[in-house]
Amino acid sequence: MDGAVDKPKDGPQDRLALALAEDMAAVNLLIRERMSSEHAPRIPEVTAHLIEAGGKRLRPMLTLAAARICGYAGTDHRKLAATVEFIHTATLLHDDVVDESQRRRGRPTANLLWDNKSSVLVGDYLFARAFQLMVEPGSLRVLDILANASAVIAEGEVLQLTAAQDLATTEDIYLKVIRGKTAALFSAATESGAVLAGAPEDQVQALFTYGDALGIAFQIADDLLDYGGSSAVIGKNTGDDFRERKLTLPVIKAVAKADAEERAFWVRVIEKGQQNEGDLERAMAIMARHGAMDAARTAALDWSRRAQDALKVLPENPLRDILADLAQYVVARIA
Amino acid sequence: MDGAVDKPKDGPQDRLALALAEDMAAVNLLIRERMSSEHAPRIPEVTAHLIEAGGKRLRPMLTLAAARICGYAGTDHRKLAATVEFIHTATLLHDDVVDESQRRRGRPTANLLWDNKSSVLVGDYLFARAFQLMVEPGSLRVLDILANASAVIAEGEVLQLTAAQDLATTEDIYLKVIRGKTAALFSAATESGAVLAGAPEDQVQALFTYGDALGIAFQIADDLLDYGGSSAVIGKNTGDDFRERKLTLPVIKAVAKADAEERAFWVRVIEKGQQNEGDLERAMAIMARHGAMDAARTAALDWSRRAQDALKVLPENPLRDILADLAQYVVARIA
């Protein structure tokens, strides 16, 4: 079902899924219920194609875990969990239109199977359904958190579009882009779970920080893996970001230290997009020479550590320990 | 500035703008403030292109008028007014991508000037900004209204996409499509203004009914004008919907009464899209023969009457009288 049969089933995500099995079953039911549309069957068709393709459901599990760790005993956290999954799915639909993607989760994308129109409009529909769901628990503070996250996500997407191929992109802009891409929804997921549970302020803040740092660590690790990770060996997916001329952290760090000749190289391959055989290898050699890969790896490990540290103020709970393991796990691939 | 210099400036919309001038100046300021983005200048560029192109700002004026008629003395209604204008602008951006439009309000569309990506993502950004604005007044009921309207709008858009070119489209589906296209945001605008003002339930209901009926009357009239309105004379813009094979009310009514030969005609021109010289004239003749134009006009006038009647429970107020005139005005073009 989830296309990962060759992976051991005991990672932190699997343990999280096991510990939250009852809640997640209810969330999945809620998702199926709320993505339906009596008159427009195109909506559940497109949504089901994506939602049932075996995504890992990490974001809803973060909401559920945060609420439970903070002692929540109700069931409204399931609505927030479905909310974040809908927001995530909506952004994937729009992303695939923007990136003109062909495949997602091992299947053809919705924009390819149906058309861009359906992806844009069904994405809008899922945003609206998310909005309805999140109003139901009746917490204005939760709505404020999710509204702000939506703005960070949308601004990050536009920033990514306009910062692409721009060598002037700073680490600060990069951080905004990856917060929009990943961390803002992670932190909204965990923070809103804590707020719904009525947790004390230091626990709410801790769960916000955890989600934010987890998302950033995850995304930096992902960007590093695109250049072979720690091994710096060219693998199957190495170089996608390079070919798409994306300004990710290792490149930004290398550009900052470039001499005149290296700068000319970056201008040619990233800004002008004139890439030849051997350029990826040369980019990786330049990044290695300036310690850019190591510096990016250190940054990812720092954010992972920050995520783990944030959890310390929370009550003891097996779910808390799984969240700590998860923060280690997302950087284990590059350690 | 608004491209309508040749039109008399004393229609109900102009009188509404005059009566609400102070509020609208504040709303326009709020819109400019909230559409900004420190790091992604593409966002205000795209938004300003559309927002400053001289739209009539009807929706925000409906919110302001509803709140004032119900005795509201605060300033939060301006936030809701900016909210509905942002939602409207976001849907226009996405619509132009979906319809592959080239011109909007007499200017090239954003998808043409920039690209589809920018239109999709800036639309998402405006939705998110709308969401932040609407949370600020702190009314859960207002949020509920706007969440439900968003879902009706999004579902209507998908429905319009899937119902296009489908002769099985019923009047019921047509009503859902035009509620999504126009009436849902009109009624959310007026209802949320009343709720914010703390109006009694019958006034809230009246302002919902007014917005809903106004939007439906407006849209049916618009669809009729596409076939020449009451004159049934072919004018400059006649036939756009026919060429795009849209199932609007006069066509739906004529298809319902079609004999075998007429049905074959509709299948050819609408379902198969094989349109020849003279087909528009023939379609109009068929519609006239079955009284489809007259029946659609009667429907529009009924909805206009319903809108005017709804206002009767509201306190006497010059703004109330302008709203009544507005409901007449939107069908005057076809009367």
XYZ file of C-alpha atoms in Angstrom:
670
model
C 0.000 0.000 0.000
C 2.607 2.566 0.882
C 5.256 1.512 -1.571
C 7.927 1.111 1.089
C 7.813 -2.645 1.586
C 11.581 -2.890 1.497
C 12.023 -0.507 4.429
C 12.181 -1.760 8.033
C 8.903 -0.964 9.786
C 10.364 0.232 13.070
C 11.441 3.805 12.379
C 10.054 6.590 14.590
C 7.266 7.268 12.060
C 6.129 3.668 12.237
C 6.183 3.712 16.035
C 4.247 6.984 15.982
C 1.662 5.422 13.644
C 1.344 2.431 15.984
C 0.972 4.535 19.126
C -1.633 6.756 17.435
C -3.400 3.997 15.489
C -6.873 4.612 16.913
C -6.698 8.376 16.427
C -5.268 7.988 12.931
C -8.030 5.602 11.900
C -10.539 8.274 12.912
C -8.524 10.964 11.089
C -8.472 8.894 7.914
C -12.227 8.457 8.129
C -12.679 12.188 8.632
C -10.449 12.914 5.640
C -12.457 10.611 3.411
C -15.729 12.108 4.661
C -14.693 15.717 4.195
C -13.050 15.388 0.811
C -16.315 14.197 -0.704
C -18.530 16.397 -2.832
C -22.060 15.391 -3.752
C -22.111 17.139 -7.095
C -18.521 17.399 -8.208
C -17.075 13.857 -8.280
C -13.875 15.263 -9.785
C -12.982 16.541 -6.295
C -12.773 13.211 -4.430
C -11.210 11.590 -7.517
C -8.290 14.004 -7.599
C -7.943 14.129 -3.821
C -8.064 10.370 -3.373
C -5.433 9.916 -6.058
C -3.034 11.923 -3.938
C -4.200 11.222 -0.386
C -4.485 7.483 -0.819
C -1.147 7.173 -2.594
C 0.422 6.312 0.747
C 1.755 9.577 2.049
C 3.307 9.136 5.448
C 0.734 11.281 7.246
C 3.525 12.796 9.329
C 1.823 16.186 9.808
C -1.464 14.904 11.263
C 0.501 12.581 13.547
C 2.459 15.583 14.857
C -0.796 17.317 15.820
C -2.203 14.221 17.487
C 1.028 13.532 19.390
C 1.363 17.150 20.576
C -2.201 17.198 21.916
C -1.820 13.830 23.647
C 1.535 14.720 25.220
C -0.144 17.817 26.677
C -2.843 15.621 28.215
C -5.660 16.243 25.740
C -8.483 13.771 26.271
C -11.016 14.945 23.647
C -11.379 14.174 19.947
C -11.187 17.638 18.301
C -7.449 17.181 17.731
C -8.480 14.803 14.960
C -10.136 17.702 13.149
C -6.948 19.718 13.381
C -4.971 16.692 12.189
C -7.235 16.357 9.134
C -6.901 20.127 8.640
C -3.104 20.024 8.361
C -3.247 17.035 6.006
C -5.716 18.915 3.767
C -3.515 22.020 3.759
C -0.516 19.834 2.912
C -2.378 18.079 0.092
C -3.621 21.386 -1.302
C -0.084 22.786 -1.409
C 1.157 19.617 -3.150
C -1.533 19.997 -5.830
C -0.577 23.630 -6.436
C 3.169 22.861 -6.244
C 2.874 20.249 -8.949
C 1.179 22.795 -11.211
C 3.837 25.408 -10.482
C 6.742 22.972 -10.918
C 5.094 21.207 -13.878
C 5.840 17.946 -12.074
C 5.138 14.594 -13.679
C 5.395 12.239 -10.727
C 4.585 12.419 -7.008
C 4.813 9.524 -4.544
C 5.682 7.186 -7.384
C 2.523 7.948 -9.398
C 1.697 10.391 -12.191
C 0.672 13.773 -10.766
C -2.935 15.010 -10.821
C -2.035 17.818 -13.236
C -0.842 15.119 -15.634
C -3.765 12.671 -15.109
C -6.458 15.359 -15.192
C -5.269 18.888 -15.937
C -3.821 21.996 -14.294
C -7.319 23.432 -13.890
C -8.462 20.542 -11.742
C -5.313 20.723 -9.614
C -5.739 24.459 -8.992
C -9.448 24.236 -8.185
C -9.354 21.030 -6.145
C -6.452 22.538 -4.181
C -8.648 25.563 -3.476
C -11.463 23.246 -2.432
C -9.196 21.427 0.021
C -8.059 24.752 1.510
C -11.717 25.666 2.009
C -12.496 22.282 3.578
C -9.459 22.656 5.860
C -10.775 26.061 6.856
C -14.212 24.625 7.734
C -12.632 21.836 9.787
C -10.353 24.111 11.764
C -13.194 26.457 12.732
C -15.153 23.606 14.323
C -13.144 23.180 17.550
C -13.938 26.844 18.261
C -10.463 28.041 19.259
C -9.570 31.502 17.951
C -5.942 30.988 18.928
C -5.711 27.824 16.855
C -7.192 29.743 13.913
C -4.638 32.487 14.386
C -1.801 29.933 14.326
C -3.088 28.272 11.169
C -3.773 31.603 9.443
C -0.232 32.754 10.123
C 1.204 29.437 8.957
C -0.801 29.707 5.726
C 0.703 33.138 5.071
C 4.253 31.900 5.739
C 3.677 28.926 3.430
C 2.286 31.051 0.608
C 4.948 33.740 0.938
C 7.663 31.052 0.996
C 6.338 29.573 -2.244
C 6.426 32.912 -4.038
C 9.882 33.585 -2.580
C 11.107 30.239 -3.868
C 9.804 31.119 -7.307
C 11.480 34.529 -7.406
C 14.690 33.458 -5.576
C 15.321 30.550 -7.937
C 18.389 31.088 -10.107
C 19.290 34.204 -8.130
C 22.842 33.998 -6.738
C 22.091 36.896 -4.386
C 19.863 34.579 -2.318
C 20.992 34.749 1.319
C 20.821 32.119 4.052
C 18.091 34.258 5.590
C 15.953 34.002 2.450
C 16.712 30.270 2.256
C 15.422 29.875 5.805
C 12.202 31.686 4.861
C 11.772 29.454 1.839
C 12.194 26.200 3.791
C 10.009 27.455 6.631
C 7.319 28.024 3.995
C 8.012 24.718 2.319
C 8.133 22.499 5.400
C 8.670 23.988 8.844
C 5.660 26.343 9.060
C 3.134 23.539 8.726
C 5.150 21.265 11.062
C 5.212 23.953 13.765
C 1.552 24.903 13.243
C 0.693 21.201 13.568
C 2.482 20.780 16.894
C 1.646 24.220 18.338
C -2.068 23.960 17.524
C -2.216 20.530 19.170
C -0.748 21.998 22.364
C -3.074 25.032 22.297
C -6.125 22.821 21.797
C -5.016 20.785 24.838
C -4.918 23.979 26.906
C -1.218 23.397 27.663
C 0.738 25.953 29.699
C 2.577 28.587 27.663
C 6.060 27.046 27.994
C 4.782 23.751 26.583
C 3.037 25.509 23.688
C 6.261 27.367 22.909
C 8.273 24.131 23.206
C 6.049 22.334 20.715
C 6.198 25.267 18.308
C 10.011 25.240 18.513
C 10.113 21.462 18.076
C 7.996 21.554 14.904
C 9.896 24.500 13.463
C 13.352 23.006 14.137
C 12.288 19.532 12.978
C 11.061 20.957 9.689
C 14.194 22.991 9.108
C 16.512 20.065 9.971
C 14.517 17.806 7.662
C 14.645 20.226 4.759
C 18.370 21.041 5.054
C 19.085 17.280 5.179
C 16.932 16.793 2.095
C 18.774 19.544 0.249
C 22.128 18.013 1.253
C 21.059 14.580 0.030
C 20.443 16.122 -3.347
C 24.227 16.531 -3.539
C 24.913 13.026 -2.250
C 24.660 13.796 1.491
C 27.700 13.015 3.607
C 29.146 10.544 1.171
C 29.254 13.134 -1.608
C 28.866 10.203 -3.981
C 26.652 10.673 -6.995
C 23.544 8.520 -6.536
C 20.287 7.999 -8.354
C 18.671 11.302 -7.403
C 21.794 13.393 -7.060
C 21.751 16.711 -8.821
C 18.031 17.389 -9.308
C 18.295 20.724 -7.477
C 21.461 21.545 -9.418
C 19.746 20.925 -12.740
C 16.775 23.018 -11.578
C 19.268 25.730 -10.526
C 17.953 25.925 -6.962
C 19.785 27.982 -4.380
C 19.971 25.504 -1.487
C 22.142 25.866 1.604
C 25.360 24.145 0.414
C 25.325 26.200 -2.795
C 24.616 29.453 -0.931
C 27.548 28.725 1.409
C 29.871 27.920 -1.499
C 28.809 31.007 -3.479
C 29.553 33.181 -0.437
C 33.173 31.969 -0.487
C 33.664 31.829 -4.243
C 36.738 33.349 -5.903
C 36.342 35.086 -9.273
C 36.666 31.913 -11.317
C 34.223 29.976 -9.156
C 31.798 32.874 -9.257
C 31.871 32.825 -13.051
C 31.112 29.097 -12.838
C 28.068 29.658 -10.581
C 26.812 32.493 -12.770
C 27.002 30.231 -15.805
C 25.420 27.091 -14.335
C 22.866 28.648 -11.936
C 21.981 32.086 -13.272
C 22.383 31.401 -16.990
C 21.530 27.715 -16.750
C 24.256 26.697 -19.189
C 25.163 23.306 -17.758
C 27.575 20.888 -19.414
C 28.771 17.342 -18.735
C 30.911 17.343 -15.598
C 29.457 20.538 -14.114
C 27.673 18.733 -11.280
C 30.950 17.068 -10.282
C 32.730 20.409 -10.423
C 30.008 22.038 -8.286
C 30.387 19.289 -5.704
C 34.184 19.663 -5.693
C 33.887 23.434 -5.177
C 31.386 22.927 -2.347
C 33.674 20.347 -0.716
C 36.712 22.636 -1.045
C 34.941 25.407 0.906
C 33.535 23.020 3.494
C 30.041 24.011 2.341
C 28.662 20.470 2.659
C 30.101 20.118 6.175
C 28.760 23.510 7.224
C 25.279 22.672 5.935
C 25.414 19.295 7.704
C 26.409 21.015 10.955
C 23.468 23.386 10.554
C 21.046 20.477 10.088
C 22.425 18.689 13.157
C 22.112 21.907 15.184
C 18.456 22.270 14.254
C 17.864 18.598 15.090
C 19.483 19.147 18.498
C 17.330 22.247 19.028
C 14.210 20.199 18.288
C 15.236 17.501 20.774
C 16.120 20.045 23.469
C 12.759 21.785 23.127
C 10.965 18.597 24.171
C 12.591 18.579 27.608
C 9.998 20.848 29.231
C 7.171 18.500 28.217
C 5.671 15.900 30.559
C 7.211 12.427 30.298
C 5.379 10.396 27.707
C 6.316 7.611 25.288
C 5.098 9.864 22.438
C 7.546 12.553 23.536
C 10.382 10.033 23.244
C 9.289 9.035 19.751
C 9.274 12.714 18.726
C 12.852 13.006 20.018
C 13.845 9.933 17.987
C 12.150 11.454 14.954
C 14.306 14.575 15.239
C 17.398 12.334 15.198
C 16.024 10.219 12.402
C 15.542 13.080 9.928
C 19.256 13.874 10.047
C 20.503 10.274 10.393
C 20.579 10.096 6.587
C 23.332 12.723 6.466
C 25.171 12.126 9.791
C -9.069 55.803 -12.924
C -11.845 53.281 -13.183
C -12.197 53.240 -16.930
C -15.891 54.117 -16.852
C -15.703 57.833 -17.635
C -18.471 57.539 -20.169
C -20.934 56.163 -17.614
C -23.171 58.416 -15.488
C -21.832 58.554 -11.943
C -25.114 58.267 -10.116
C -25.906 54.555 -10.201
C -26.500 52.766 -6.868
C -22.865 51.649 -6.758
C -21.686 55.261 -7.038
C -24.090 56.383 -4.327
C -22.913 53.500 -2.144
C -19.284 54.545 -2.715
C -20.150 58.121 -1.771
C -22.058 57.148 1.388
C -19.227 54.822 2.471
C -16.338 57.027 1.320
C -14.585 57.281 4.679
C -14.844 53.555 5.402
C -13.734 52.684 1.867
C -10.675 54.941 2.095
C -9.670 53.001 5.216
C -10.388 49.672 3.487
C -8.223 50.644 0.520
C -5.393 51.555 2.883
C -5.778 48.221 4.674
C -5.719 46.365 1.362
C -2.517 48.091 0.285
C -0.930 47.418 3.679
C -1.839 43.759 3.820
C -0.968 42.837 0.262
C 2.640 43.845 0.832
C 5.432 41.346 1.332
C 8.854 42.395 2.554
C 10.781 39.712 0.725
C 8.660 38.730 -2.224
C 7.966 41.909 -4.249
C 6.263 39.773 -6.893
C 3.273 39.522 -4.545
C 2.316 43.221 -4.356
C 3.199 43.648 -8.050
C 0.709 41.014 -9.176
C -1.918 42.012 -6.638
C -1.694 45.727 -7.391
C -2.027 45.038 -11.097
C -5.421 43.517 -10.438
C -6.650 45.395 -7.366
C -5.737 48.829 -8.678
C -7.201 48.191 -12.120
C -10.401 49.856 -10.950
C -12.612 47.024 -9.836
C -15.888 48.320 -8.502
C -15.239 47.147 -4.947
C -18.848 46.038 -4.699
C -18.207 43.190 -2.254
C -16.419 45.205 0.444
C -19.113 47.883 0.158
C -21.772 45.227 0.808
C -20.025 44.260 4.053
C -19.633 47.858 5.177
C -23.251 48.728 4.343
C -24.647 45.632 6.100
C -22.711 46.390 9.282
C -23.718 50.086 9.272
C -27.395 49.337 8.589
C -27.334 47.042 11.629
C -25.947 49.892 13.731
C -22.308 48.866 13.896
C -20.169 51.693 15.279
C -16.703 50.075 15.322
C -14.019 49.677 12.638
C -13.538 45.886 12.394
C -16.034 45.725 9.531
C -13.241 47.231 7.425
C -11.153 44.125 8.053
C -14.001 41.939 6.858
C -14.465 44.201 3.842
C -10.761 43.828 2.951
C -11.135 40.077 3.545
C -13.893 39.663 0.958
C -11.997 41.778 -1.576
C -8.897 39.592 -1.075
C -10.930 36.403 -1.492
C -12.502 37.871 -4.636
C -9.105 38.879 -6.057
C -7.628 35.458 -5.261
C -10.462 33.711 -7.101
C -9.997 36.032 -10.116
C -6.295 35.150 -10.255
C -7.057 31.422 -10.157
C -9.990 31.784 -12.579
C -7.804 33.457 -15.168
C -5.357 30.540 -14.954
C -8.166 28.011 -15.264
C -9.873 29.851 -18.134
C -6.567 30.785 -19.796
C -7.911 34.343 -19.963
C -5.992 37.079 -21.712
C -7.769 40.204 -20.477
C -9.467 41.265 -17.228
C -10.867 44.712 -16.468
C -9.514 45.951 -19.793
C -5.897 44.986 -19.045
C -3.790 41.916 -19.818
C -4.249 39.264 -17.107
C -1.556 38.479 -14.515
C -1.069 34.992 -15.957
C -0.201 36.673 -19.247
C 2.011 39.459 -17.814
C 3.865 37.204 -15.378
C 3.011 33.502 -15.566
C 0.527 30.917 -14.334
C 2.821 30.050 -11.422
C 2.688 33.584 -10.052
C -1.093 33.715 -10.408
C -1.556 30.423 -8.549
C 0.833 31.289 -5.732
C -0.134 34.943 -5.311
C -3.781 33.798 -5.231
C -2.852 31.412 -2.426
C -1.062 34.227 -0.639
C -4.149 36.448 -0.835
C -6.321 33.640 0.547
C -3.902 33.334 3.459
C -3.895 37.111 4.029
C -7.704 37.113 3.910
C -7.674 34.351 6.491
C -5.394 36.360 8.816
C -7.583 39.461 8.466
C -10.844 37.668 9.160
C -9.487 36.058 12.354
C -8.646 39.464 13.843
C -12.170 40.629 14.790
C -12.391 37.474 16.922
C -15.841 36.263 15.846
C -16.103 32.497 15.417
C -19.465 32.878 13.716
C -18.003 35.203 11.091
C -15.245 32.646 10.485
C -17.820 29.917 10.096
C -19.709 31.996 7.496
C -16.560 32.738 5.505
C -15.336 29.137 5.710
C -18.629 27.857 4.357
C -18.652 30.477 1.607
C -15.114 29.440 0.606
C -16.242 25.837 0.258
C -19.291 26.815 -1.845
C -17.075 28.977 -4.077
C -14.473 26.250 -4.581
C -17.051 23.524 -5.166
C -18.887 25.758 -7.637
C -15.687 26.308 -9.605
C -15.021 22.589 -9.927
C -18.663 22.012 -10.801
C -18.455 24.650 -13.528
C -15.406 22.894 -14.929
C -17.020 19.454 -14.966
C -20.514 20.660 -15.991
C -19.214 22.599 -18.983
C -20.319 21.065 -22.277
C -22.581 18.631 -20.448
C -26.182 18.848 -21.708
C -27.382 16.929 -18.638
C -26.681 20.005 -16.488
C -29.834 20.846 -14.511
C -31.112 24.191 -13.251
C -30.192 22.949 -9.788
C -26.546 22.472 -10.807
C -26.614 25.855 -12.575
C -27.768 27.475 -9.337
C -24.890 25.831 -7.457
C -22.423 27.053 -10.059
C -23.609 30.679 -9.928
C -23.813 30.634 -6.142
C -20.160 29.581 -6.187
C -19.277 32.113 -8.849
C -21.050 35.143 -7.395
C -23.767 34.734 -4.783
C -21.818 32.910 -2.037
C -19.340 35.752 -1.579
C -22.116 38.391 -1.841
C -24.143 36.673 0.900
C -21.081 36.034 3.082
C -20.208 39.721 2.706
C -23.612 40.942 3.866
C -24.233 38.234 6.490
C -20.832 38.640 8.139
C -21.356 42.408 8.352
C -24.638 41.831 10.184
C -23.138 39.220 12.521
C -20.206 41.500 13.375
C -22.732 44.225 14.243
C -24.456 41.846 16.655
C -27.724 42.207 14.734
C -30.796 40.182 15.766
C -31.251 36.866 13.985
C -33.976 38.023 11.579
C -31.756 40.859 10.335
C -28.797 38.500 9.893
C -31.011 36.144 7.906
C -32.405 39.055 5.860
C -28.944 40.248 4.894
C -27.879 36.717 3.966
C -30.974 36.374 1.757
C -30.349 39.789 0.204
C -26.745 38.973 -0.750
C -27.642 35.528 -2.051
C -30.585 36.752 -4.167
C -28.660 39.805 -5.416
C -25.813 37.586 -6.586
C -28.115 35.119 -8.331
C -30.126 37.897 -10.038
C -26.898 39.548 -11.166
C -25.453 36.348 -12.595
C -28.610 35.254 -14.444
C -28.831 38.755 -15.957
C -25.190 38.512 -16.995
C -25.786 35.137 -18.613
C -28.834 36.506 -20.449
C -26.874 39.498 -21.740
C -24.473 37.062 -23.295
C -27.347 36.183 -25.657
C -28.315 39.818 -26.243
C -30.520 40.270 -23.151
C -34.113 41.281 -23.748
C -33.451 42.691 -27.201
C -32.091 39.367 -28.455
C -30.013 41.444 -30.845
C -26.463 40.317 -31.501
C -24.125 42.865 -29.916
C -20.401 43.190 -29.355
C -20.089 40.564 -26.644
C -22.950 38.332 -27.658
C -22.170 34.660 -27.881
C -19.055 34.301 -25.718
C -20.753 31.684 -23.525
C -22.090 29.936 -26.638
C -18.614 29.700 -28.153
C -17.261 28.426 -24.814
C -20.152 25.914 -24.773
C -21.361 26.970 -21.321
C -24.636 25.619 -19.959
C -26.289 28.830 -18.758
C -29.931 29.194 -17.759
C -31.508 30.077 -21.166
C -29.700 27.150 -22.810
C -30.667 24.744 -20.024
C -34.308 25.823 -20.380
C -34.239 25.407 -24.164
C -32.503 21.998 -23.967
C -35.217 20.798 -21.561
C -37.857 21.510 -24.226
C -35.897 20.414 -27.274
C -37.412 18.116 -29.892
C -35.206 15.490 -31.565
C -33.850 17.821 -34.215
C -33.072 20.591 -31.736
C -31.448 18.122 -29.418
C -29.144 16.984 -32.212
C -28.272 20.657 -32.748
C -27.373 21.162 -29.057
C -25.339 17.952 -28.985
C -23.364 19.131 -31.991
C -22.688 22.725 -30.916
C -22.374 22.289 -27.130
C -21.230 18.733 -26.474
C -19.160 18.191 -29.592
C -18.240 21.846 -30.043
C -18.749 21.731 -33.826
C -19.959 25.277 -34.396
C -20.529 26.788 -37.836
C -21.500 30.190 -39.178
C -25.117 30.930 -38.224
C -25.275 28.518 -35.284
C -25.450 31.318 -32.705
C -28.426 32.817 -34.543
C -30.090 29.423 -34.695
C -29.480 28.837 -30.967
C -31.084 32.201 -30.191
C -34.056 31.410 -32.417
C -34.579 28.058 -30.685
C -34.342 29.698 -27.259
C -36.853 32.368 -28.308
C -39.255 29.756 -29.716
C -39.369 27.935 -26.348
C -39.634 31.141 -24.339
C -36.317 30.256 -22.706
C -35.077 33.863 -22.729
C -38.319 35.109 -21.197
C -38.306 32.389 -18.546
C -34.716 33.175 -17.583
C -35.542 36.893 -17.446
C -38.526 36.156 -15.176
C -36.245 34.129 -12.904
C -33.771 37.019 -12.657
C -36.543 39.492 -11.849
C -37.913 37.104 -9.197
C -34.538 36.898 -7.492
C -34.209 40.687 -7.644
C -37.641 41.036 -6.015
C -36.626 38.515 -3.350
C -33.522 40.595 -2.592
C -35.572 43.773 -2.252
C -38.205 42.101 -0.081
C -35.580 40.735 2.286
C -34.489 44.270 3.169
C -37.883 45.164 4.628
C -37.118 43.813 8.112
C -34.048 46.043 8.409
C -34.040 49.397 10.227
C -34.707 52.413 8.016
C -31.438 53.737 6.667
C -30.359 55.526 3.472
C -27.894 52.663 2.875
C -30.776 50.209 2.964
C -32.524 52.161 0.213
C -29.392 52.148 -1.927
C -29.144 48.352 -1.514
C -32.753 48.072 -2.700
C -31.929 50.221 -5.745
C -28.894 48.048 -6.397
C -31.097 44.951 -6.566
C -33.224 46.697 -9.223
C -30.189 48.014 -11.034
C -28.592 44.589 -11.630
C -31.646 43.451 -13.596
C -32.434 46.806 -15.244
C -30.078 45.785 -18.076
C -32.438 42.971 -19.055
C -35.847 44.343 -18.000
